[in-house]
Amino acid sequence: MSNSHTADSLTQRLKHSQRFWASDAGKKLSEVQRACLGPVIEARTGGHSLEMTMGPSLLNLSSVPHVIEWVPSRAYARQASSLICPPSELALPDGCLDICLIHHWLEHVPDAEKTLQEAARLTADHGILVIFGFNPVGLSNLTRRLLPGRHSFPRNDTKTHSERAHWHGTSQLTQWLESVDFTVERVDYCGFYGPLFCSAKKSRCRETWEAWGRRLNVPLGESYMIQAKRQQPQAPAQRVQFGVNPAAATHSLGVARGSNRLAADRRQQHLANQSTVDHNEEPKR
């Protein structure tokens, strides 16, 4: 994987994106994303979790003891046990993860749907799949279109294919998740600010916009967070045929299987005995 063309392309995209996450705008967005993610995973416990992140680590907020990081090449591995493999062929067994986090990688991988299917395959029945992505209809994206050139990243309108990011809407990801029997439990939006409304120096203005946007969960934030879980199949149930007469119950606890036929047989036997008694009875004089 580390020497393949796909690995080289993803490594270049990771290198390019880290310029944004190291900037002031990237750090502020990472902070609000951590605020969204914290209540979701801080109380979760278990054995293993996987993190595919473009920016700094976010799973250090959870109590899961074993965090596996995925990277496209060895050059960006921060752990001795980092997972280096194609994103569409993750080398882990089925249902082994309590938390699976994809942080903005679906915008850069060559086959986002296949990567999402792999992440769903690894998530346990009781686990949770968390996806972060840039919102195509967010205020920041609107600002970039009105004021081109103010931000070099993230953007999805660059002419260079190696730097192009394909932003996916929440409806598209919901359809992909439904195809693998996952259901979206909640979508949270964060990053409610933009140069048209608040400059970088007006921290109070940015905090006010962020507080109101998070409270109302308006779908105009710069980023979204999707929480998804596997659909739990319902236990098979067989419909009961209520054709039994309760008065004919022959069991102390109620009507048992075959009690209806047994009651009918007893009624026929009783009628036959009654007929025999009537025939043998001498006529009265």
Short mmCIF file of C-alpha atoms in Angstrom, two decimals:
data_model
loop_
_atom_site.label_atom_id
_atom_site.label_comp_id
_atom_site.label_asym_id
_atom_site.label_seq_id
_atom_site.Cartn_x
_atom_site.Cartn_y
_atom_site.Cartn_z
CA MET A 1 0.00 0.00 0.00
CA SER A 2 2.74 2.50 0.93
CA ASN A 3 4.38 2.28 -2.50
CA SER A 4 1.21 2.23 -4.63
CA HIS A 5 -0.10 5.09 -6.72
CA THR A 6 -3.19 5.37 -4.49
CA ALA A 7 -1.02 5.66 -1.40
CA ASP A 8 1.08 8.41 -2.98
CA SER A 9 -2.03 10.34 -4.00
CA LEU A 10 -3.63 10.06 -0.55
CA THR A 11 -0.35 10.99 1.12
CA GLN A 12 -0.18 14.17 -0.96
CA ARG A 13 -3.76 15.03 -0.03
CA LEU A 14 -3.03 14.43 3.65
CA LYS A 15 0.03 16.66 3.43
CA HIS A 16 -1.97 19.36 1.69
CA SER A 17 -4.85 19.19 4.17
CA GLN A 18 -2.65 19.41 7.23
CA ARG A 19 -1.73 22.95 6.20
CA PHE A 20 -5.33 23.89 6.85
CA TRP A 21 -5.61 22.02 10.17
CA ALA A 22 -2.42 23.70 11.37
CA SER A 23 -3.84 27.16 10.56
CA ASP A 24 -5.97 29.23 12.91
CA ALA A 25 -9.14 28.40 10.99
CA GLY A 26 -8.37 24.68 11.13
CA LYS A 27 -7.58 24.78 14.85
CA LYS A 28 -10.85 26.59 15.61
CA LEU A 29 -12.84 24.09 13.55
CA SER A 30 -11.08 21.20 15.27
CA GLU A 31 -12.04 22.66 18.66
CA VAL A 32 -15.74 22.86 17.82
CA GLN A 33 -15.64 19.36 16.33
CA ARG A 34 -14.17 18.05 19.56
CA ALA A 35 -17.00 19.79 21.42
CA CYS A 36 -19.53 17.96 19.22
CA LEU A 37 -17.81 14.59 19.51
CA GLY A 38 -17.06 14.65 23.23
CA PRO A 39 -20.56 13.90 24.60
CA VAL A 40 -20.99 11.11 22.04
CA ILE A 41 -17.94 9.01 22.88
CA GLU A 42 -16.65 10.08 26.29
CA ALA A 43 -18.90 7.61 28.12
CA ARG A 44 -18.36 4.71 25.70
CA THR A 45 -16.15 1.85 26.81
CA GLY A 46 -14.98 -1.22 25.02
CA GLY A 47 -11.97 -2.83 23.48
CA HIS A 48 -11.04 -1.27 20.14
CA SER A 49 -11.60 1.82 18.02
CA LEU A 50 -10.37 3.01 14.62
CA GLU A 51 -9.57 6.59 13.67
CA MET A 52 -9.18 7.79 10.09
CA THR A 53 -8.48 11.49 10.54
CA MET A 54 -7.17 14.33 8.42
CA GLY A 55 -6.40 16.51 11.43
CA PRO A 56 -5.35 15.94 15.03
CA SER A 57 -6.54 12.91 16.95
CA LEU A 58 -10.08 13.10 18.33
CA LEU A 59 -10.52 9.68 19.93
CA ASN A 60 -8.42 10.59 22.95
CA LEU A 61 -11.72 11.85 24.37
CA SER A 62 -13.08 8.31 24.73
CA SER A 63 -12.41 5.63 27.34
CA VAL A 64 -11.76 2.92 24.75
CA PRO A 65 -8.28 1.63 25.65
CA HIS A 66 -7.06 0.57 22.20
CA VAL A 67 -7.15 3.22 19.47
CA ILE A 68 -5.95 2.20 15.99
CA GLU A 69 -4.99 4.93 13.56
CA TRP A 70 -5.20 4.50 9.80
CA VAL A 71 -2.69 6.32 7.61
CA PRO A 72 -2.03 6.05 3.87
CA SER A 73 1.76 5.64 4.25
CA ARG A 74 4.37 4.87 6.86
CA ALA A 75 5.68 8.43 6.75
CA TYR A 76 2.61 9.68 8.63
CA ALA A 77 2.37 6.83 11.15
CA ARG A 78 2.37 8.12 14.71
CA GLN A 79 2.11 4.67 16.30
CA ALA A 80 4.02 1.45 15.92
CA SER A 81 0.72 -0.35 15.36
CA SER A 82 -0.69 2.04 12.74
CA LEU A 83 -2.90 0.48 10.10
CA ILE A 84 -1.44 1.00 6.60
CA CYS A 85 -3.66 -0.45 3.88
CA PRO A 86 -6.06 0.67 1.14
CA PRO A 87 -9.03 2.52 2.68
CA SER A 88 -11.44 0.29 0.76
CA GLU A 89 -9.78 -2.89 2.10
CA LEU A 90 -9.21 -2.34 5.81
CA ALA A 91 -7.27 -5.27 7.25
CA LEU A 92 -9.43 -5.87 10.33
CA PRO A 93 -12.05 -8.56 11.14
CA ASP A 94 -15.79 -7.99 10.95
CA GLY A 95 -17.53 -6.25 13.83
CA CYS A 96 -14.39 -5.69 15.89
CA LEU A 97 -14.73 -1.96 16.63
CA ASP A 98 -16.67 -0.18 19.34
CA ILE A 99 -15.99 3.21 17.70
CA CYS A 100 -15.12 3.88 14.06
CA LEU A 101 -14.31 7.50 13.23
CA ILE A 102 -13.87 8.87 9.69
CA HIS A 103 -12.69 12.48 9.79
CA HIS A 104 -12.94 14.16 6.33
CA TRP A 105 -11.33 11.24 4.47
CA LEU A 106 -14.45 10.43 2.46
CA GLU A 107 -13.83 13.68 0.57
CA HIS A 108 -10.45 12.45 -0.70
CA VAL A 109 -10.49 8.66 -1.11
CA PRO A 110 -11.03 7.39 -4.69
CA ASP A 111 -14.07 5.25 -3.74
CA ALA A 112 -15.87 6.90 -0.84
CA GLU A 113 -18.84 4.51 -0.86
CA LYS A 114 -16.60 1.44 -0.65
CA THR A 115 -14.60 3.00 2.18
CA LEU A 116 -17.81 3.72 4.06
CA GLN A 117 -18.94 0.13 3.56
CA GLU A 118 -15.64 -1.11 4.99
CA ALA A 119 -16.04 1.10 8.04
CA ALA A 120 -19.56 -0.23 8.54
CA ARG A 121 -18.30 -3.80 8.22
CA LEU A 122 -15.82 -3.25 11.04
CA THR A 123 -18.31 -1.59 13.40
CA ALA A 124 -19.77 -3.95 16.00
CA ASP A 125 -23.51 -4.36 16.52
CA HIS A 126 -23.28 -2.30 19.70
CA GLY A 127 -20.69 0.09 18.23
CA ILE A 128 -21.02 3.51 16.65
CA LEU A 129 -19.83 4.92 13.34
CA VAL A 130 -18.99 8.66 13.35
CA ILE A 131 -18.38 10.64 10.15
CA PHE A 132 -17.11 14.20 9.86
CA GLY A 133 -17.37 16.08 6.57
CA PHE A 134 -17.51 19.58 5.13
CA ASN A 135 -21.03 20.84 4.55
CA PRO A 136 -21.66 21.77 0.88
CA VAL A 137 -24.37 24.25 1.90
CA GLY A 138 -22.52 25.75 4.87
CA LEU A 139 -21.93 29.45 5.42
CA SER A 140 -18.19 29.06 4.94
CA ASN A 141 -18.63 27.41 1.55
CA LEU A 142 -20.92 30.27 0.52
CA THR A 143 -18.24 32.73 1.63
CA ARG A 144 -15.59 31.00 -0.45
CA ARG A 145 -17.79 31.23 -3.53
CA LEU A 146 -18.46 34.92 -2.99
CA LEU A 147 -14.87 35.71 -2.01
CA PRO A 148 -12.68 33.34 -4.07
CA GLY A 149 -9.05 32.97 -3.12
CA ARG A 150 -9.45 33.77 0.57
CA HIS A 151 -9.02 30.15 1.61
CA SER A 152 -6.73 27.65 -0.04
CA PHE A 153 -8.27 24.72 1.86
CA PRO A 154 -10.71 23.16 2.23
CA ARG A 155 -12.26 23.66 -1.16
CA ASN A 156 -13.93 21.51 -3.76
CA ASP A 157 -13.71 23.85 -6.73
CA THR A 158 -9.98 23.66 -7.49
CA LYS A 159 -9.01 22.72 -11.02
CA THR A 160 -6.14 20.51 -9.87
CA HIS A 161 -7.43 16.96 -9.57
CA SER A 162 -4.81 15.98 -6.99
CA GLU A 163 -6.10 18.70 -4.63
CA ARG A 164 -9.80 18.38 -5.41
CA ALA A 165 -12.05 17.41 -2.53
CA HIS A 166 -15.43 15.90 -3.33
CA TRP A 167 -17.82 17.05 -0.63
CA HIS A 168 -20.71 14.69 0.12
CA GLY A 169 -24.01 15.84 1.51
CA THR A 170 -25.65 14.14 4.47
CA SER A 171 -28.43 12.75 2.28
CA GLN A 172 -25.89 10.95 0.07
CA LEU A 173 -24.12 9.42 3.06
CA THR A 174 -27.47 8.39 4.55
CA GLN A 175 -28.31 6.45 1.38
CA TRP A 176 -24.94 4.71 1.43
CA LEU A 177 -25.39 3.77 5.07
CA GLU A 178 -28.87 2.41 4.47
CA SER A 179 -27.48 0.13 1.76
CA VAL A 180 -25.37 -1.63 4.43
CA ASP A 181 -28.18 -1.78 7.04
CA PHE A 182 -26.99 1.22 9.04
CA THR A 183 -29.29 3.92 10.31
CA VAL A 184 -28.37 7.55 11.00
CA GLU A 185 -29.26 8.37 14.58
CA ARG A 186 -28.33 12.05 14.53
CA VAL A 187 -26.64 14.74 12.43
CA ASP A 188 -24.95 17.63 14.26
CA TYR A 189 -23.59 20.76 12.59
CA CYS A 190 -20.71 22.90 13.82
CA GLY A 191 -18.62 25.83 12.59
CA PHE A 192 -21.26 28.57 12.35
CA TYR A 193 -19.12 31.50 11.31
CA GLY A 194 -17.66 33.11 8.23
CA PRO A 195 -15.70 36.21 7.18
CA LEU A 196 -18.90 37.80 5.87
CA PHE A 197 -20.38 37.83 9.38
CA CYS A 198 -17.46 37.71 11.82
CA SER A 199 -13.82 38.45 11.23
CA ALA A 200 -11.10 36.26 12.70
CA LYS A 201 -10.35 38.88 15.36
CA LYS A 202 -13.92 39.05 16.69
CA SER A 203 -13.88 36.01 18.93
CA ARG A 204 -17.03 37.05 20.83
CA CYS A 205 -18.98 37.26 17.59
CA ARG A 206 -17.76 33.85 16.51
CA GLU A 207 -18.67 32.32 19.87
CA THR A 208 -22.17 33.81 19.70
CA TRP A 209 -22.80 32.45 16.20
CA GLU A 210 -21.44 29.05 17.24
CA ALA A 211 -23.59 28.88 20.39
CA TRP A 212 -26.82 29.71 18.56
CA GLY A 213 -26.03 27.47 15.62
CA ARG A 214 -25.25 24.50 17.86
CA ARG A 215 -28.33 25.10 19.98
CA LEU A 216 -30.69 25.22 16.99
CA ASN A 217 -28.63 22.70 14.98
CA VAL A 218 -29.10 24.73 11.82
CA PRO A 219 -27.81 22.81 8.74
CA LEU A 220 -25.57 25.73 7.71
CA GLY A 221 -22.44 24.90 9.69
CA GLU A 222 -19.09 24.47 8.01
CA SER A 223 -18.90 20.84 9.13
CA TYR A 224 -21.33 18.07 10.04
CA MET A 225 -21.03 15.03 12.29
CA ILE A 226 -23.08 11.91 11.52
CA GLN A 227 -23.76 9.26 14.15
CA ALA A 228 -24.80 5.91 12.71
CA LYS A 229 -25.47 2.45 14.13
CA ARG A 230 -26.25 -0.92 12.69
CA GLN A 231 -29.93 -1.68 12.38
CA GLN A 232 -30.77 -4.32 14.98
CA PRO A 233 -32.94 -7.09 13.47
CA GLN A 234 -36.09 -7.85 15.38
CA ALA A 235 -36.53 -11.29 16.89
CA PRO A 236 -38.61 -13.59 14.66
CA ALA A 237 -42.15 -14.03 15.90
CA GLN A 238 -44.90 -16.43 14.77
CA ARG A 239 -48.43 -15.18 14.80
CA VAL A 240 -50.77 -17.15 17.06
CA GLN A 241 -54.04 -18.48 15.64
CA PHE A 242 -56.77 -17.45 18.09
CA GLY A 243 -59.33 -20.05 17.01
CA VAL A 244 -59.46 -21.87 20.36
CA ASN A 245 -62.44 -21.59 22.65
CA PRO A 246 -61.09 -20.60 26.09
CA ALA A 247 -63.97 -22.42 27.77
CA ALA A 248 -62.70 -25.69 26.34
CA ALA A 249 -59.30 -25.40 27.99
CA THR A 250 -58.09 -28.69 29.41
CA HIS A 251 -54.84 -27.40 30.95
CA SER A 252 -54.65 -25.73 34.33
CA LEU A 253 -52.56 -22.91 32.87
CA GLY A 254 -54.77 -22.26 29.87
CA VAL A 255 -55.29 -23.63 26.40
CA ALA A 256 -52.59 -26.02 25.24
CA ARG A 257 -51.82 -27.29 21.75
CA GLY A 258 -54.47 -29.78 20.68
CA SER A 259 -56.88 -28.82 23.44
CA ASN A 260 -59.52 -27.73 20.95
CA ARG A 261 -59.59 -31.15 19.26
CA LEU A 262 -59.53 -32.91 22.65
CA ALA A 263 -62.50 -30.88 23.83
CA ALA A 264 -64.44 -31.72 20.68
CA ASP A 265 -63.69 -35.44 21.11
CA ARG A 266 -64.90 -35.32 24.69
CA ARG A 267 -68.14 -33.61 23.65
CA GLN A 268 -68.76 -36.30 21.03
CA GLN A 269 -68.07 -39.04 23.59
CA HIS A 270 -70.43 -37.39 26.05
CA LEU A 271 -73.21 -37.21 23.45
CA ALA A 272 -72.65 -40.87 22.51
CA ASN A 273 -72.87 -41.96 26.16
CA GLN A 274 -76.00 -39.89 26.65
CA SER A 275 -77.60 -41.53 23.61
CA THR A 276 -76.76 -44.99 24.98
CA VAL A 277 -78.35 -44.18 28.32
CA ASP A 278 -81.52 -42.96 26.64
CA HIS A 279 -81.88 -46.16 24.56
CA ASN A 280 -81.33 -48.46 27.52
CA GLU A 281 -83.74 -46.64 29.77
CA GLU A 282 -87.07 -48.57 30.16
CA PRO A 283 -90.14 -46.70 29.10
CA LYS A 284 -92.36 -45.53 31.91
CA ARG A 285 -95.79 -47.02 32.21
#
